[in-house]
Amino acid sequence: MSSQTTIRGIDLTKFLMAIVIVSIHVQISQIVGDFYVTFQNCAVPVFFVFSSYFFFKKMRKTSGKELWKGLWNYEKRINKLYLFWLVVLSPAILRWWHKEYLELPIGQAIGAFIKNYFFAYEFGASWFLGALIVGIPIVLLLTRWLNDKVVWIIPFIIYTYICKCPDGYLFELYESYLRTPQLSFPYALWWLVLGHLLSNESIDKYIKRINIYISAAIFIASLLIGILFENFEFVTRSISVIAIFALAINMKLKDYPMLYTRLRTYSIHFYCLHFSLILALGHFFWDNTLLMFILTLIICLIVSETIIRLQDKPLFKWLKYSK
């Protein structure tokens, strides 16, 4: 299977998952059933797995200084993306997300900013970017010390603890000083190490041989089992995410390069923009969830398309950092 085919399926899936994440934050769950609610829980993990898969697939071919150079370049790219949206969304951040930046003494405000940047959020849903910045180096270090047969154990124990022990001492300690660990890098570690495992050449080859109908059946079955056996949903969620990954990587789609490039860009723009738009639109349409959802998608699409069309013009070259 060509890498192009792989990228097409993943680009399409990322775009669809971005739409699912928008639906989470407009609270579509209020008007849909348990099946969709359980499906929603897979959306952010899918983004983590894709990001990790591509990073580690490249890093497996490097060593020594080239390995750390690859990590540096990755961290630099994610930080540029994060900082771009911090600047663009700064009015929303200071209006809705972090009014305390204007109220605290300068030293405390800087400390709060650093904490939120790496371990919490600066704007709605941006915890994903902070979790990548912190989590990817941790997983890379783990992979230097441990082989693929055991590297997953510590992240899975942390993931299990977070999902099953919300009243635990360590959970509450992390939450009191930083943020709920379910929305910070400790939760992401499992999904990042899963992406690393899927980049293993043997596993990658096996996944690429799975029929898409079998992947779809596994995905549906894992969601249903997660609904029926709620205590084990955190386990079936992992199976669902792997099934989504297999579906995405094995999709045989026609070659429309511009379309898939756009979908990839849309997914990033939608993710970064949507929550601030939801808060703004909520002043007018909060009682109409479906209308909020549709309007948010339409505005995200308009803004994203505007950025794409302007970024190649001399005065707007800086817009390239939006993706």
Tab-separated table of C-alpha atoms in Angstrom:
chain	number	residue	atom	x	y	z
A	1	MET	CA	0.000	0.000	0.000
A	2	SER	CA	1.362	3.395	-0.928
A	3	SER	CA	2.022	6.049	1.673
A	4	GLN	CA	-0.270	8.356	-0.284
A	5	THR	CA	-3.236	6.046	0.299
A	6	THR	CA	-2.375	5.922	3.980
A	7	ILE	CA	-2.229	9.700	4.266
A	8	ARG	CA	-5.538	10.172	2.466
A	9	GLY	CA	-7.407	7.977	4.927
A	10	ILE	CA	-5.770	9.588	7.917
A	11	ASP	CA	-6.395	13.114	6.632
A	12	LEU	CA	-10.075	12.298	6.145
A	13	THR	CA	-10.319	10.663	9.570
A	14	LYS	CA	-8.628	13.610	11.293
A	15	PHE	CA	-11.128	15.977	9.708
A	16	LEU	CA	-14.058	13.820	10.830
A	17	MET	CA	-12.606	13.557	14.362
A	18	ALA	CA	-12.265	17.354	14.472
A	19	ILE	CA	-15.985	17.610	13.737
A	20	VAL	CA	-16.672	15.076	16.503
A	21	ILE	CA	-14.650	17.207	18.936
A	22	VAL	CA	-16.747	20.240	17.991
A	23	SER	CA	-19.844	18.161	18.737
A	24	ILE	CA	-18.454	17.337	22.196
A	25	HIS	CA	-18.059	20.975	23.139
A	26	VAL	CA	-21.486	22.062	21.887
A	27	GLN	CA	-22.814	19.157	23.978
A	28	ILE	CA	-24.446	17.188	21.182
A	29	SER	CA	-24.486	14.320	23.682
A	30	GLN	CA	-27.666	15.876	25.090
A	31	ILE	CA	-29.587	14.916	21.934
A	32	VAL	CA	-27.884	11.664	20.882
A	33	GLY	CA	-27.642	8.159	22.311
A	34	ASP	CA	-25.018	6.254	24.283
A	35	PHE	CA	-23.391	4.871	21.120
A	36	TYR	CA	-22.344	8.307	19.898
A	37	VAL	CA	-21.300	9.430	23.386
A	38	THR	CA	-18.977	6.418	23.651
A	39	PHE	CA	-17.684	7.146	20.146
A	40	GLN	CA	-16.900	10.744	21.154
A	41	ASN	CA	-14.463	9.458	23.762
A	42	CYS	CA	-12.247	8.166	20.944
A	43	ALA	CA	-11.828	11.483	19.122
A	44	VAL	CA	-8.935	13.098	21.013
A	45	PRO	CA	-7.108	9.759	21.522
A	46	VAL	CA	-7.214	9.259	17.735
A	47	PHE	CA	-5.379	12.575	17.268
A	48	PHE	CA	-2.743	11.534	19.817
A	49	VAL	CA	-2.234	8.157	18.135
A	50	PHE	CA	-1.893	9.661	14.655
A	51	SER	CA	0.587	12.307	15.856
A	52	SER	CA	2.663	9.751	17.727
A	53	TYR	CA	2.550	7.189	14.904
A	54	PHE	CA	4.037	9.550	12.327
A	55	PHE	CA	6.624	10.958	14.735
A	56	PHE	CA	7.914	7.569	15.870
A	57	LYS	CA	7.704	6.007	12.416
A	58	LYS	CA	10.273	8.597	11.367
A	59	MET	CA	12.315	8.384	14.575
A	60	ARG	CA	12.703	4.594	14.316
A	61	LYS	CA	14.893	5.226	11.269
A	62	THR	CA	17.220	7.614	13.122
A	63	SER	CA	19.625	7.433	16.045
A	64	GLY	CA	22.132	9.509	17.969
A	65	LYS	CA	22.160	13.226	17.233
A	66	GLU	CA	19.646	12.841	14.406
A	67	LEU	CA	17.111	11.407	16.862
A	68	TRP	CA	17.320	14.399	19.188
A	69	LYS	CA	17.377	16.774	16.242
A	70	GLY	CA	14.124	15.168	15.073
A	71	LEU	CA	12.624	15.672	18.533
A	72	TRP	CA	13.779	19.307	18.565
A	73	ASN	CA	12.226	19.991	15.164
A	74	TYR	CA	8.951	18.352	16.240
A	75	GLU	CA	8.793	20.340	19.474
A	76	LYS	CA	9.600	23.538	17.595
A	77	ARG	CA	6.798	22.913	15.102
A	78	ILE	CA	4.179	22.193	17.776
A	79	ASN	CA	5.241	25.226	19.818
A	80	LYS	CA	5.013	27.490	16.749
A	81	LEU	CA	1.496	26.185	16.115
A	82	TYR	CA	0.521	26.711	19.757
A	83	LEU	CA	2.002	30.219	19.912
A	84	PHE	CA	0.312	31.236	16.656
A	85	TRP	CA	-3.126	30.419	18.030
A	86	LEU	CA	-2.245	31.979	21.395
A	87	VAL	CA	-1.658	35.288	19.654
A	88	VAL	CA	-4.670	35.019	17.338
A	89	LEU	CA	-7.020	33.985	20.152
A	90	SER	CA	-5.528	36.264	22.819
A	91	PRO	CA	-8.688	38.438	23.050
A	92	ALA	CA	-10.773	35.300	23.683
A	93	ILE	CA	-8.181	33.964	26.136
A	94	LEU	CA	-8.242	37.150	28.196
A	95	ARG	CA	-12.026	37.463	27.925
A	96	TRP	CA	-13.141	33.883	28.643
A	97	TRP	CA	-10.290	31.530	29.465
A	98	HIS	CA	-7.770	33.365	31.668
A	99	LYS	CA	-8.893	36.727	32.979
A	100	GLU	CA	-6.425	36.211	35.840
A	101	TYR	CA	-3.522	37.058	33.503
A	102	LEU	CA	-4.667	40.680	33.689
A	103	GLU	CA	-5.395	40.607	37.412
A	104	LEU	CA	-2.399	38.802	38.925
A	105	PRO	CA	0.984	40.409	39.674
A	106	ILE	CA	3.313	39.957	36.699
A	107	GLY	CA	5.374	37.166	38.306
A	108	GLN	CA	2.317	35.137	39.251
A	109	ALA	CA	0.759	35.719	35.833
A	110	ILE	CA	3.882	34.364	34.110
A	111	GLY	CA	3.884	31.359	36.420
A	112	ALA	CA	0.203	30.696	35.687
A	113	PHE	CA	0.845	31.061	31.958
A	114	ILE	CA	3.700	28.520	32.011
A	115	LYS	CA	1.643	26.050	34.064
A	116	ASN	CA	-1.337	26.366	31.747
A	117	TYR	CA	0.803	26.171	28.610
A	118	PHE	CA	2.361	22.814	29.462
A	119	PHE	CA	-0.046	21.126	31.876
A	120	ALA	CA	-3.505	22.639	31.370
A	121	TYR	CA	-4.773	24.909	28.590
A	122	GLU	CA	-4.447	28.452	27.282
A	123	PHE	CA	-7.608	28.317	25.168
A	124	GLY	CA	-10.350	25.723	24.904
A	125	ALA	CA	-9.046	22.259	23.907
A	126	SER	CA	-5.424	23.449	23.692
A	127	TRP	CA	-4.432	20.928	26.367
A	128	PHE	CA	-3.836	18.568	23.436
A	129	LEU	CA	-0.901	20.701	22.240
A	130	GLY	CA	0.602	20.988	25.717
A	131	ALA	CA	0.244	17.221	26.179
A	132	LEU	CA	2.120	16.623	22.912
A	133	ILE	CA	4.904	19.018	23.917
A	134	VAL	CA	5.384	17.291	27.285
A	135	GLY	CA	4.343	13.744	26.403
A	136	ILE	CA	6.309	13.036	23.222
A	137	PRO	CA	9.757	13.552	24.860
A	138	ILE	CA	8.708	11.368	27.822
A	139	VAL	CA	7.616	8.530	25.550
A	140	LEU	CA	10.772	8.922	23.450
A	141	LEU	CA	12.889	8.553	26.589
A	142	LEU	CA	10.897	5.485	27.639
A	143	THR	CA	11.525	3.920	24.237
A	144	ARG	CA	15.275	4.501	24.677
A	145	TRP	CA	15.243	2.587	27.971
A	146	LEU	CA	12.598	-0.071	27.314
A	147	ASN	CA	11.765	-2.245	24.313
A	148	ASP	CA	8.351	-2.394	22.677
A	149	LYS	CA	7.296	-5.445	24.702
A	150	VAL	CA	7.294	-3.538	27.998
A	151	VAL	CA	7.344	0.187	27.165
A	152	TRP	CA	3.535	0.342	27.270
A	153	ILE	CA	3.202	-0.935	30.857
A	154	ILE	CA	3.860	2.274	32.835
A	155	PRO	CA	1.682	4.501	30.576
A	156	PHE	CA	-1.139	1.940	30.727
A	157	ILE	CA	-0.969	1.792	34.536
A	158	ILE	CA	-1.164	5.605	34.649
A	159	TYR	CA	-4.066	5.570	32.155
A	160	THR	CA	-5.915	2.928	34.191
A	161	TYR	CA	-5.400	4.857	37.422
A	162	ILE	CA	-6.719	8.070	35.849
A	163	CYS	CA	-9.807	6.330	34.432
A	164	LYS	CA	-10.634	4.185	37.465
A	165	CYS	CA	-9.426	6.172	40.481
A	166	PRO	CA	-10.769	9.740	40.156
A	167	ASP	CA	-10.889	9.949	43.954
A	168	GLY	CA	-7.350	8.643	44.375
A	169	TYR	CA	-4.711	10.652	46.242
A	170	LEU	CA	-2.403	11.148	43.252
A	171	PHE	CA	-5.333	12.088	41.002
A	172	GLU	CA	-6.545	14.725	43.453
A	173	LEU	CA	-2.999	15.974	44.100
A	174	TYR	CA	-2.373	16.542	40.384
A	175	GLU	CA	-5.798	18.130	39.972
A	176	SER	CA	-5.319	20.513	42.902
A	177	TYR	CA	-1.993	21.883	41.625
A	178	LEU	CA	-2.416	21.603	37.865
A	179	ARG	CA	-5.572	20.261	36.270
A	180	THR	CA	-7.615	17.081	36.063
A	181	PRO	CA	-5.132	14.531	34.653
A	182	GLN	CA	-7.777	13.353	32.162
A	183	LEU	CA	-7.173	16.634	30.342
A	184	SER	CA	-3.412	16.787	30.646
A	185	PHE	CA	-0.307	14.912	29.532
A	186	PRO	CA	-0.575	11.919	31.963
A	187	TYR	CA	-3.732	10.768	30.139
A	188	ALA	CA	-2.038	11.307	26.775
A	189	LEU	CA	0.957	9.073	27.588
A	190	TRP	CA	-0.973	5.870	26.906
A	191	TRP	CA	-2.208	7.070	23.512
A	192	LEU	CA	1.248	8.345	22.577
A	193	VAL	CA	2.885	5.040	23.452
A	194	LEU	CA	0.124	3.260	21.518
A	195	GLY	CA	1.030	5.341	18.467
A	196	HIS	CA	4.654	4.348	19.019
A	197	LEU	CA	3.728	0.652	19.119
A	198	LEU	CA	1.653	0.955	15.943
A	199	SER	CA	4.710	2.423	14.205
A	200	ASN	CA	6.603	-0.818	14.890
A	201	GLU	CA	7.321	-2.267	11.440
A	202	SER	CA	5.888	-5.703	12.252
A	203	ILE	CA	2.720	-4.313	13.824
A	204	ASP	CA	2.383	-1.726	11.065
A	205	LYS	CA	2.531	-4.429	8.372
A	206	TYR	CA	-0.040	-6.520	10.224
A	207	ILE	CA	-2.438	-3.590	10.665
A	208	LYS	CA	-2.176	-2.788	6.955
A	209	ARG	CA	-3.360	-6.306	6.111
A	210	ILE	CA	-6.607	-6.005	8.088
A	211	ASN	CA	-9.701	-5.811	5.927
A	212	ILE	CA	-11.606	-2.551	6.449
A	213	TYR	CA	-14.851	-4.457	7.060
A	214	ILE	CA	-13.204	-6.424	9.842
A	215	SER	CA	-11.865	-3.166	11.305
A	216	ALA	CA	-15.352	-1.638	11.132
A	217	ALA	CA	-16.865	-4.702	12.833
A	218	ILE	CA	-14.256	-4.568	15.620
A	219	PHE	CA	-14.893	-0.852	16.058
A	220	ILE	CA	-18.682	-1.262	16.384
A	221	ALA	CA	-18.331	-4.300	18.653
A	222	SER	CA	-15.884	-2.510	20.958
A	223	LEU	CA	-18.234	0.468	21.281
A	224	LEU	CA	-21.172	-1.784	22.105
A	225	ILE	CA	-19.147	-3.736	24.674
A	226	GLY	CA	-18.034	-0.451	26.220
A	227	ILE	CA	-21.672	0.602	26.561
A	228	LEU	CA	-22.784	-2.748	28.012
A	229	PHE	CA	-19.825	-3.074	30.386
A	230	GLU	CA	-19.194	0.480	31.448
A	231	ASN	CA	-16.483	-0.441	33.940
A	232	PHE	CA	-14.340	-1.722	31.085
A	233	GLU	CA	-15.028	1.102	28.648
A	234	PHE	CA	-11.531	2.487	29.215
A	235	VAL	CA	-10.177	-0.788	27.772
A	236	THR	CA	-12.615	-1.061	24.865
A	237	ARG	CA	-11.826	2.569	24.028
A	238	SER	CA	-8.283	1.492	23.181
A	239	ILE	CA	-9.623	-1.237	20.904
A	240	SER	CA	-11.938	1.288	19.229
A	241	VAL	CA	-9.063	3.691	18.607
A	242	ILE	CA	-6.905	0.929	17.094
A	243	ALA	CA	-9.837	-0.071	14.864
A	244	ILE	CA	-10.262	3.551	13.727
A	245	PHE	CA	-6.530	3.683	13.020
A	246	ALA	CA	-6.747	0.490	10.958
A	247	LEU	CA	-9.735	1.829	9.034
A	248	ALA	CA	-7.969	5.116	8.320
A	249	ILE	CA	-4.711	3.590	7.211
A	250	ASN	CA	-6.380	1.041	4.934
A	251	MET	CA	-8.904	3.286	3.195
A	252	LYS	CA	-8.590	3.125	-0.586
A	253	LEU	CA	-9.520	6.606	-1.659
A	254	LYS	CA	-9.244	8.360	-4.993
A	255	ASP	CA	-6.333	10.702	-5.472
A	256	TYR	CA	-7.431	14.289	-4.865
A	257	PRO	CA	-4.259	15.815	-3.341
A	258	MET	CA	-5.670	19.311	-2.871
A	259	LEU	CA	-8.745	17.950	-1.119
A	260	TYR	CA	-6.817	15.887	1.422
A	261	THR	CA	-4.312	18.663	2.044
A	262	ARG	CA	-7.241	20.948	2.769
A	263	LEU	CA	-8.907	18.419	5.066
A	264	ARG	CA	-5.653	18.119	7.012
A	265	THR	CA	-5.496	21.891	7.412
A	266	TYR	CA	-9.196	22.156	8.240
A	267	SER	CA	-8.787	19.614	11.040
A	268	ILE	CA	-6.129	21.778	12.740
A	269	HIS	CA	-8.009	25.039	12.250
A	270	PHE	CA	-11.322	23.568	13.403
A	271	TYR	CA	-9.673	22.128	16.498
A	272	CYS	CA	-7.999	25.371	17.538
A	273	LEU	CA	-10.842	27.730	16.639
A	274	HIS	CA	-14.014	25.962	17.603
A	275	PHE	CA	-14.190	26.324	21.377
A	276	SER	CA	-13.729	30.102	21.369
A	277	LEU	CA	-16.389	30.356	18.669
A	278	ILE	CA	-18.739	28.239	20.756
A	279	LEU	CA	-18.343	30.606	23.706
A	280	ALA	CA	-19.004	33.619	21.482
A	281	LEU	CA	-22.026	32.051	19.793
A	282	GLY	CA	-23.308	30.796	23.123
A	283	HIS	CA	-24.416	34.291	24.042
A	284	PHE	CA	-27.014	34.050	21.284
A	285	PHE	CA	-27.778	30.376	20.579
A	286	TRP	CA	-26.890	28.379	23.701
A	287	ASP	CA	-30.379	26.877	23.928
A	288	ASN	CA	-30.164	25.493	20.393
A	289	THR	CA	-27.401	22.870	20.398
A	290	LEU	CA	-27.834	21.781	16.793
A	291	LEU	CA	-27.786	25.354	15.474
A	292	MET	CA	-24.658	26.075	17.539
A	293	PHE	CA	-22.982	23.017	16.051
A	294	ILE	CA	-23.814	23.942	12.453
A	295	LEU	CA	-22.851	27.613	12.847
A	296	THR	CA	-19.546	26.715	14.506
A	297	LEU	CA	-18.641	24.384	11.633
A	298	ILE	CA	-19.621	26.967	9.002
A	299	ILE	CA	-17.586	29.765	10.626
A	300	CYS	CA	-14.598	27.458	11.146
A	301	LEU	CA	-14.761	26.511	7.476
A	302	ILE	CA	-14.936	30.149	6.340
A	303	VAL	CA	-12.043	31.218	8.570
A	304	SER	CA	-9.934	28.220	7.590
A	305	GLU	CA	-10.521	28.735	3.890
A	306	THR	CA	-9.660	32.429	4.259
A	307	ILE	CA	-6.369	31.546	5.961
A	308	ILE	CA	-5.520	29.011	3.245
A	309	ARG	CA	-6.169	31.519	0.470
A	310	LEU	CA	-4.199	34.332	2.147
A	311	GLN	CA	-1.152	32.449	3.458
A	312	ASP	CA	0.744	32.535	0.141
A	313	LYS	CA	0.408	36.303	-0.246
A	314	PRO	CA	3.441	38.398	0.764
A	315	LEU	CA	1.740	40.212	3.646
A	316	PHE	CA	0.240	37.044	5.093
A	317	LYS	CA	3.120	34.555	5.017
A	318	TRP	CA	2.884	34.326	8.823
A	319	LEU	CA	-0.433	32.476	8.459
A	320	LYS	CA	1.517	29.337	7.507
A	321	TYR	CA	2.128	28.804	11.226
A	322	SER	CA	-1.589	28.150	11.730
A	323	LYS	CA	-1.226	24.476	10.713
